[in-house]
PDB file of C-alpha atoms in Angstrom:
ATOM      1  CA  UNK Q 516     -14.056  17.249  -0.693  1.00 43.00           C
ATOM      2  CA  UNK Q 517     -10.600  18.603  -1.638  1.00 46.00           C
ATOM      3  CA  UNK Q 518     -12.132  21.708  -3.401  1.00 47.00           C
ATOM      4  CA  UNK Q 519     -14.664  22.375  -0.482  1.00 43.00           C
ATOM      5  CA  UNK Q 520     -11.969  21.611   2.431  1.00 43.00           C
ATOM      6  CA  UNK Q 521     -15.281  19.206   3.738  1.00 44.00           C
ATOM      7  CA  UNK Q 522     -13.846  18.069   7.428  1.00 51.00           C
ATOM      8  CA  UNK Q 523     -15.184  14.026   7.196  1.00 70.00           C
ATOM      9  CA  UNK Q 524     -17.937  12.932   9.958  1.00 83.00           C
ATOM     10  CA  UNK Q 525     -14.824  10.677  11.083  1.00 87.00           C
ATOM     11  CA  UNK Q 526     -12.682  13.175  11.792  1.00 86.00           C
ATOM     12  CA  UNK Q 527     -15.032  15.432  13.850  1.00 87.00           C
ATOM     13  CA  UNK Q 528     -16.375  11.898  15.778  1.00 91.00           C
ATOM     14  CA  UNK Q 529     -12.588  11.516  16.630  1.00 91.00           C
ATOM     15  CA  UNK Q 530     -12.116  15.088  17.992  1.00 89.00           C
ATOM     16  CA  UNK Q 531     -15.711  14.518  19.492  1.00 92.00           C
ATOM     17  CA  UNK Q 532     -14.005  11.715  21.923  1.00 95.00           C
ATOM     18  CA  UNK Q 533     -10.464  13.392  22.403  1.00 94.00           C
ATOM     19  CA  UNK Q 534      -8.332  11.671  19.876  1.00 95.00           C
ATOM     20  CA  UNK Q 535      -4.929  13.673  19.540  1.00 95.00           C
ATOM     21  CA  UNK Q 536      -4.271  13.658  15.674  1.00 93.00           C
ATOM     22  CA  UNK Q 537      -0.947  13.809  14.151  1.00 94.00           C
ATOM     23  CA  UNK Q 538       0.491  13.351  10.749  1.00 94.00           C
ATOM     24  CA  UNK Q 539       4.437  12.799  10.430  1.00 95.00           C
ATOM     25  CA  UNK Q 540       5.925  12.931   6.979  1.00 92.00           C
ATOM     26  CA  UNK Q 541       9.059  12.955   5.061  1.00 87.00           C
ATOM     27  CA  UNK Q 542      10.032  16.099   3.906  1.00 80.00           C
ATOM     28  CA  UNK Q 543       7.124  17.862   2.092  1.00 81.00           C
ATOM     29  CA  UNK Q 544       6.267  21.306   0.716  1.00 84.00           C
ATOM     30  CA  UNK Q 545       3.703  23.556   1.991  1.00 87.00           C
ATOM     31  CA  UNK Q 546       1.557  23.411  -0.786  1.00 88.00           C
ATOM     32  CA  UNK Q 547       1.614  19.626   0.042  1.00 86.00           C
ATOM     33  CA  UNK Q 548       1.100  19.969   3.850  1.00 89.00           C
ATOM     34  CA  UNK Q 549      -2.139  21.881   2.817  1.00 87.00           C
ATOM     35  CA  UNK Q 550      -3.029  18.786   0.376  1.00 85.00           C
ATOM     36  CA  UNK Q 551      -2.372  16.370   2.937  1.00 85.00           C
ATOM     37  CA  UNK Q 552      -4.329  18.816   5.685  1.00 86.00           C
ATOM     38  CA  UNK Q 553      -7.689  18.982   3.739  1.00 81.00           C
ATOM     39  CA  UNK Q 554      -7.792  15.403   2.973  1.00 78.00           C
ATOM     40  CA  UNK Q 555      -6.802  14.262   6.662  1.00 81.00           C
ATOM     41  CA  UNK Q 556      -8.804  16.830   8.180  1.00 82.00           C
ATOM     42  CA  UNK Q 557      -5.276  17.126  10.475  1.00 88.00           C
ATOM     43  CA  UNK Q 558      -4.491  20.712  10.767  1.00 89.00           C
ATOM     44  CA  UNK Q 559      -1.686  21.488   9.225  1.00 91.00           C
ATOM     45  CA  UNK Q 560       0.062  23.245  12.303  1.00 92.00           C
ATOM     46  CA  UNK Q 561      -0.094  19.167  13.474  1.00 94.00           C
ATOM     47  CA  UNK Q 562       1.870  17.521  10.422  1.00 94.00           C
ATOM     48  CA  UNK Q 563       5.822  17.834  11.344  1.00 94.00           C
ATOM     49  CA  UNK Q 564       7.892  17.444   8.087  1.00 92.00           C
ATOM     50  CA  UNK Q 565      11.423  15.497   8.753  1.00 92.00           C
ATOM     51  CA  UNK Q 566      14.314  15.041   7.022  1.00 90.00           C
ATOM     52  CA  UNK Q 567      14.677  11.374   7.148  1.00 90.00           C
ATOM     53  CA  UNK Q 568      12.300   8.235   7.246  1.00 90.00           C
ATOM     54  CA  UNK Q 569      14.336   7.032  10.604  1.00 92.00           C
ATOM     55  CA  UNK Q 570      13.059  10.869  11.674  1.00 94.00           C
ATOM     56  CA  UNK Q 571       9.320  10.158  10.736  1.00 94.00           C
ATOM     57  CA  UNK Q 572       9.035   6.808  12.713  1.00 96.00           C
ATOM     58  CA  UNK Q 573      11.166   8.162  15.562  1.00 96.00           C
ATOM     59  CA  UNK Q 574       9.684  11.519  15.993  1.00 96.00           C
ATOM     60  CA  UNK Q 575       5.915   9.332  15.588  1.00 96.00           C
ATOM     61  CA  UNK Q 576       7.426   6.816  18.325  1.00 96.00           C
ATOM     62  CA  UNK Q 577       8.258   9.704  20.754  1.00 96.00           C
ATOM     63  CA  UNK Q 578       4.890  11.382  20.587  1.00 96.00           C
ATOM     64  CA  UNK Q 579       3.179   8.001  21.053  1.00 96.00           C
ATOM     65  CA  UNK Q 580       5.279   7.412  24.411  1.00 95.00           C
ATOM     66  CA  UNK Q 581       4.355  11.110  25.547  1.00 96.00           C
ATOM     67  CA  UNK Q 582       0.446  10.382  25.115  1.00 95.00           C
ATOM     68  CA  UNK Q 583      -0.037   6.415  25.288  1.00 91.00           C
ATOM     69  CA  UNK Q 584      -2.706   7.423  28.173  1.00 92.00           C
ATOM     70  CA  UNK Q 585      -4.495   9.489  25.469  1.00 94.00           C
ATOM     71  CA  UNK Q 586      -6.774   8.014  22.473  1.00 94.00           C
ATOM     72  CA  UNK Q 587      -4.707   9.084  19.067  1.00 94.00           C
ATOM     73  CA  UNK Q 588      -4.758   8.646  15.110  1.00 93.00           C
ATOM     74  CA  UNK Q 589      -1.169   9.545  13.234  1.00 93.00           C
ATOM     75  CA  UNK Q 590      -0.121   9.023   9.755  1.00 92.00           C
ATOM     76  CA  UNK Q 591       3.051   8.022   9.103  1.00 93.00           C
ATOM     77  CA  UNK Q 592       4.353   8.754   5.546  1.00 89.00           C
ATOM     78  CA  UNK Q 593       7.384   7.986   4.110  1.00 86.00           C
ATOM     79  CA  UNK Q 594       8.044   9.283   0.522  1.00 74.00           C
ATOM     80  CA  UNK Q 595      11.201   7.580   0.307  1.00 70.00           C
ATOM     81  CA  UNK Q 596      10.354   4.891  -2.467  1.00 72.00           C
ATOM     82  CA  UNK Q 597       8.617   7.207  -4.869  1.00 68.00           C
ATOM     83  CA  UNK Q 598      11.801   9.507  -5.368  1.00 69.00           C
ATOM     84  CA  UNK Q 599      14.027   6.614  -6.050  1.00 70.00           C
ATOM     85  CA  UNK Q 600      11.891   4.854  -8.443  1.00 68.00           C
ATOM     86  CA  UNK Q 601      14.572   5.312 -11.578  1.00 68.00           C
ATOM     87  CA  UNK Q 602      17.006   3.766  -9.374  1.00 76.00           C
ATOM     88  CA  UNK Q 603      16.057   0.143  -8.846  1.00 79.00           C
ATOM     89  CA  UNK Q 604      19.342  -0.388  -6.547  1.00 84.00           C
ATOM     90  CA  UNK Q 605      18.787   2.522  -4.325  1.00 82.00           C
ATOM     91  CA  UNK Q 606      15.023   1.624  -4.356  1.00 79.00           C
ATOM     92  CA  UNK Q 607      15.625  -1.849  -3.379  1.00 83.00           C
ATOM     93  CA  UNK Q 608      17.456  -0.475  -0.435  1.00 86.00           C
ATOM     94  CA  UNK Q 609      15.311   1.744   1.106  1.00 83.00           C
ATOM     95  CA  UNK Q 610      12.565  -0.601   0.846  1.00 84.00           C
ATOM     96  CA  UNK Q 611      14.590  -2.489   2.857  1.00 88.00           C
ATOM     97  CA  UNK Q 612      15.434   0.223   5.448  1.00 89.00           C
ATOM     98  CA  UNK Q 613      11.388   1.297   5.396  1.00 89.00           C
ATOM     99  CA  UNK Q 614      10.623  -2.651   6.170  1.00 91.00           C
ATOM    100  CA  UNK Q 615      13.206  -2.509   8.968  1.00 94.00           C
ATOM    101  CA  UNK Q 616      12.538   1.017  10.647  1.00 93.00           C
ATOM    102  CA  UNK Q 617       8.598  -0.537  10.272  1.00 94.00           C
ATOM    103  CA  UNK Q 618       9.400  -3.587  12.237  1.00 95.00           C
ATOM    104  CA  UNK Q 619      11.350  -1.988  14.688  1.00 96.00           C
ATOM    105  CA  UNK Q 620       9.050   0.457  15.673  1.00 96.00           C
ATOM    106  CA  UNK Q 621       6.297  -1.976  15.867  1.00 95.00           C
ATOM    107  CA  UNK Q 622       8.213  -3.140  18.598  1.00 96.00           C
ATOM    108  CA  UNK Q 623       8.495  -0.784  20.291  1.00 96.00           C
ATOM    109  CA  UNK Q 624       4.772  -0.170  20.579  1.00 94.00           C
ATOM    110  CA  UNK Q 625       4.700  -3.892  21.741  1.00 93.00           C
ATOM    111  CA  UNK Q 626       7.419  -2.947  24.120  1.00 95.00           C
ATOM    112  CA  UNK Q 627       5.186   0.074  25.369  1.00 94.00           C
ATOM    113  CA  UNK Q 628       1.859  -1.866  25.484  1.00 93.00           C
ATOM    114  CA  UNK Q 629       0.433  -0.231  22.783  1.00 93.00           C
ATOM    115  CA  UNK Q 630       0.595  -2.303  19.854  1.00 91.00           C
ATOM    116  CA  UNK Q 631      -2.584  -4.634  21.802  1.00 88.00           C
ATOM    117  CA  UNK Q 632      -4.487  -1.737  21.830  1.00 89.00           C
ATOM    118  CA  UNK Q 633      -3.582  -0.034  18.248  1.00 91.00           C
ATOM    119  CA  UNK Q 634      -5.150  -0.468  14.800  1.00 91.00           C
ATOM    120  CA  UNK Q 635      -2.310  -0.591  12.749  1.00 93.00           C
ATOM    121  CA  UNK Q 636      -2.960   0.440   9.069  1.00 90.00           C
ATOM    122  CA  UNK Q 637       0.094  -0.441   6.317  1.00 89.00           C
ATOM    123  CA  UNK Q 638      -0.763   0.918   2.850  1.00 86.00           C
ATOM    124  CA  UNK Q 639       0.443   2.783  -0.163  1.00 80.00           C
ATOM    125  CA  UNK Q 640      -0.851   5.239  -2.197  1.00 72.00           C
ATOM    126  CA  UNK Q 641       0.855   3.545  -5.749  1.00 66.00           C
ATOM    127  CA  UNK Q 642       1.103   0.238  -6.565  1.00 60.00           C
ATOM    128  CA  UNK Q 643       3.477  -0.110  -9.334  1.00 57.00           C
ATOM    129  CA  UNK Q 644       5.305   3.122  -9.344  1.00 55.00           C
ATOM    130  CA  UNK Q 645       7.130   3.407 -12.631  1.00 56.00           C
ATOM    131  CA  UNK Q 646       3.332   4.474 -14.179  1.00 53.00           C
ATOM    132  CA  UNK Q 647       3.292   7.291 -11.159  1.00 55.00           C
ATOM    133  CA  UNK Q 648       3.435  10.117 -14.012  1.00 55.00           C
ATOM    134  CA  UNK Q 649       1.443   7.890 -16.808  1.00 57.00           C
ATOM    135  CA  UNK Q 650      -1.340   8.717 -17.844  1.00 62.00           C
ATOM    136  CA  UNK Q 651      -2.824   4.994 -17.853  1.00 62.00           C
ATOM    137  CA  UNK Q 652      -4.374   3.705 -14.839  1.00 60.00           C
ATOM    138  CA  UNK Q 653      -3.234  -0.121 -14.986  1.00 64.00           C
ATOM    139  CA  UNK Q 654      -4.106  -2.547 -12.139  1.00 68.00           C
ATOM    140  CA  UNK Q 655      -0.520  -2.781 -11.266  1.00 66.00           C
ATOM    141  CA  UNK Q 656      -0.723   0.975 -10.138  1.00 66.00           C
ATOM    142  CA  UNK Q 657      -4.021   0.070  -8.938  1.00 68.00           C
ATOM    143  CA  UNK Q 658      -2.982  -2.663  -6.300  1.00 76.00           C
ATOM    144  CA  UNK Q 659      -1.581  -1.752  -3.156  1.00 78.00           C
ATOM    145  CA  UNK Q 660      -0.357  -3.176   0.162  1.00 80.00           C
ATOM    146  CA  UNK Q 661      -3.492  -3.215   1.964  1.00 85.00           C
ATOM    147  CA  UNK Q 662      -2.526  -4.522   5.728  1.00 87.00           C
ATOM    148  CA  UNK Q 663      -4.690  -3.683   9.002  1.00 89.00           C
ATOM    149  CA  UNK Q 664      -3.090  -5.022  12.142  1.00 89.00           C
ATOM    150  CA  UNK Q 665      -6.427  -5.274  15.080  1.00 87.00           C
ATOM    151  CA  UNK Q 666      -6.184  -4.735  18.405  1.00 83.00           C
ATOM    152  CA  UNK Q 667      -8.143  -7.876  19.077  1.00 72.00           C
ATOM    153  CA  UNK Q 668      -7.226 -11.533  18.924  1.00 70.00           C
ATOM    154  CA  UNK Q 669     -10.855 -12.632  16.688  1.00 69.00           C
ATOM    155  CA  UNK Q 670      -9.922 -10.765  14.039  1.00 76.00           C
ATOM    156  CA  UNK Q 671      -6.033 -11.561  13.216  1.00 75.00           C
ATOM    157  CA  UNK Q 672      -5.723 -13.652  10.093  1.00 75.00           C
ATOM    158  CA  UNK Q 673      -8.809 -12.778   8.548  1.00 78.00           C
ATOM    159  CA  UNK Q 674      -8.325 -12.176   4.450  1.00 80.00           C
ATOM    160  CA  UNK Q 675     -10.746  -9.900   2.576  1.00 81.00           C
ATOM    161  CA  UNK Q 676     -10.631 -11.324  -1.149  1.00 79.00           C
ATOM    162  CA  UNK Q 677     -13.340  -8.440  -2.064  1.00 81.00           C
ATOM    163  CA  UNK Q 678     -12.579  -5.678  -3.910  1.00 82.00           C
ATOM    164  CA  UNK Q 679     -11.424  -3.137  -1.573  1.00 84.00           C
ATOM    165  CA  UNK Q 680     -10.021   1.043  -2.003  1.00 82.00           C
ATOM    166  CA  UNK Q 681      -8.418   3.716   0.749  1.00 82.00           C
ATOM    167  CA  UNK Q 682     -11.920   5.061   0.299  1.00 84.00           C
ATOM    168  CA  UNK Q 683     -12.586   2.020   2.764  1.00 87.00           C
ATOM    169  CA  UNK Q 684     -10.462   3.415   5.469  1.00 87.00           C
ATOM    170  CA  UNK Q 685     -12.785   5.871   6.823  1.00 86.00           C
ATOM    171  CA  UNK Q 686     -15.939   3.954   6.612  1.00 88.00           C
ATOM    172  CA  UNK Q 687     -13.459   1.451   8.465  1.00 89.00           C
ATOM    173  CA  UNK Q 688     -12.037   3.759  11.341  1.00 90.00           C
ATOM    174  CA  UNK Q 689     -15.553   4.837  11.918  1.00 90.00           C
ATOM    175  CA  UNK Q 690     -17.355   1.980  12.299  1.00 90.00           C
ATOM    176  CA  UNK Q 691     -14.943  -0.638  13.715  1.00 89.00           C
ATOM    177  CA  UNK Q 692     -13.147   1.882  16.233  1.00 90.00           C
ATOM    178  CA  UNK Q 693     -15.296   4.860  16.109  1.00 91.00           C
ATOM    179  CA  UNK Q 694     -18.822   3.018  16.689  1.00 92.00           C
ATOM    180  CA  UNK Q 695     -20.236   5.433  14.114  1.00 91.00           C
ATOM    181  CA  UNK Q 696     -23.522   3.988  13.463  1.00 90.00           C
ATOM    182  CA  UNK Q 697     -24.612   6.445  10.572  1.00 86.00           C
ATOM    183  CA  UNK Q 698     -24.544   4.665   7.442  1.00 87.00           C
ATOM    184  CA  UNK Q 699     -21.621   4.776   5.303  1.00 84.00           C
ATOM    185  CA  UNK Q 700     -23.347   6.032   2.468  1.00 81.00           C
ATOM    186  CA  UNK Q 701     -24.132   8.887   4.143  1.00 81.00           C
ATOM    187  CA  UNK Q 702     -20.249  10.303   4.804  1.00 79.00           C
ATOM    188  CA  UNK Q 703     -18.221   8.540   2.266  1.00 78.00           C
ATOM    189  CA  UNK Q 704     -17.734   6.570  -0.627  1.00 82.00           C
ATOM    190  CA  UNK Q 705     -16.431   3.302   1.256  1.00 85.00           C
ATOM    191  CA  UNK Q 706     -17.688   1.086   3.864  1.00 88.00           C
ATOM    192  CA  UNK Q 707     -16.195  -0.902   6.259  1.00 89.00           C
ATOM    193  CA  UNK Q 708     -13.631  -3.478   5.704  1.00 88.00           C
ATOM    194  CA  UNK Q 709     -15.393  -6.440   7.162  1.00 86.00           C
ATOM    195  CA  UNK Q 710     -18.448  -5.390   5.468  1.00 85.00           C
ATOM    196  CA  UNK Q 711     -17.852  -5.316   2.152  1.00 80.00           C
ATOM    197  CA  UNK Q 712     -19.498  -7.121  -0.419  1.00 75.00           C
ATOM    198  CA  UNK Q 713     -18.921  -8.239  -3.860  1.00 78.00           C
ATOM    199  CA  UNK Q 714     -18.000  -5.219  -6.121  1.00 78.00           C
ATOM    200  CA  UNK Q 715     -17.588  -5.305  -9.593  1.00 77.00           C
ATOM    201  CA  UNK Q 716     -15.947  -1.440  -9.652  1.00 75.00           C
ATOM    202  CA  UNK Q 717     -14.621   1.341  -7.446  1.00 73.00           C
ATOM    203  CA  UNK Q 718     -14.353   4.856  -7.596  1.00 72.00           C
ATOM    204  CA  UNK Q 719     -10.979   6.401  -7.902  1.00 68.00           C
ATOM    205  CA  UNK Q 720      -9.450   9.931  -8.380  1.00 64.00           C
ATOM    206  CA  UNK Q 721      -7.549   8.806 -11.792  1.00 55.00           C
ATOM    207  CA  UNK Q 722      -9.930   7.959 -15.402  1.00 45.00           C
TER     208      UNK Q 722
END
């Protein structure tokens, strides 16, 4: 998909029914706005780099108040974390900071009315960092936060204990939100969430 710069049946469904799509991220280079643009399928004149992570949610927060009235996806990114991995202190810290700016803008979408209607999606892309630049693959790298916050009441609480991967958050978005009714298999290597069943493997980009 990366090579090809394929733009995902979700995407185009999304821009089919008017979703505004936005990334905001913690100061990245261009070369990196380009990754992050062909795997989004956000264009990259629509991913605003900041300086800080209190930037990111803040500047994200702002645009969601402008066009609450409006369908939208954005990804948030902080990057925070991964550049202070060889200082557990300063890591332990921002963590800290990340968890609080996270809560507190939360919040805010409460305070706005928003949160009710929002799928919220908390995830990383390393588990474990300190093997970021191994080149093992060890299920402590491979486990992540994996958190989706529905808009509706039936679903809050429910655990997944199957074997899930971000390839799932496509498959997810498009069924669950989307009401893409095209079989998974057909546009990715995921599926829904709530439809999973039993795996015994998943593909990744690292082996």
């Amino acid at each position: 998909f990366e090579k090809h710069s394929i733009e995902t049946v979700v995407v185009n469904e999304m821009q089919h029914q008017e979703y505004l799509l936005r990334a905001f991220t913690k100061s990245i280079t261009k070369d990196e706005v380009n990754v992050l643009s062909t795997m989004s399928g956000i264009h990259k004149t629509r991913i605003k780099s900041l300086k800080t992570d209190l930037g990111v949610f803040d500047s994200a927060l702002n645009f969601i108040k402008d066009n609450k009235a409006h369908h939208f996806a954005i990804n948030i990114n902080t990057s925070s974390l991964v550049a202070l991995m060889a200082n557990k202190q300063q890591y332990k810290l921002s963590l800290k900071q990340i968890d609080k700016l996270l809560g507190e803008f939360l919040s805010e979408l409460e305070n706005e009315a928003v949160l009710d209607k929002t799928l919220v999606i908390i995830t990383s892309a390393l588990g474990n960092g300190k093997y970021a630049t191994s080149s093992v693959y060890p299920k402590k790298m491979q486990r992540v936060p994996f958190i989706i916050m529905w808009p509706e009441n039936s679903l809050k609480g429910i655990s997944v204990n199957s074997l899930t991967s971000h390839f799932d958050l496509s498959s997810t978005l498009g069924v669950e939100i989307l009401g893409i009714k095209t079989p998974c298999v057909n546009y990715g290597l995921g599926n829904s969430v709530l439809k999973v069943i039993d795996r015994d493997h998943i593909v990744t980009t690292k082996g």
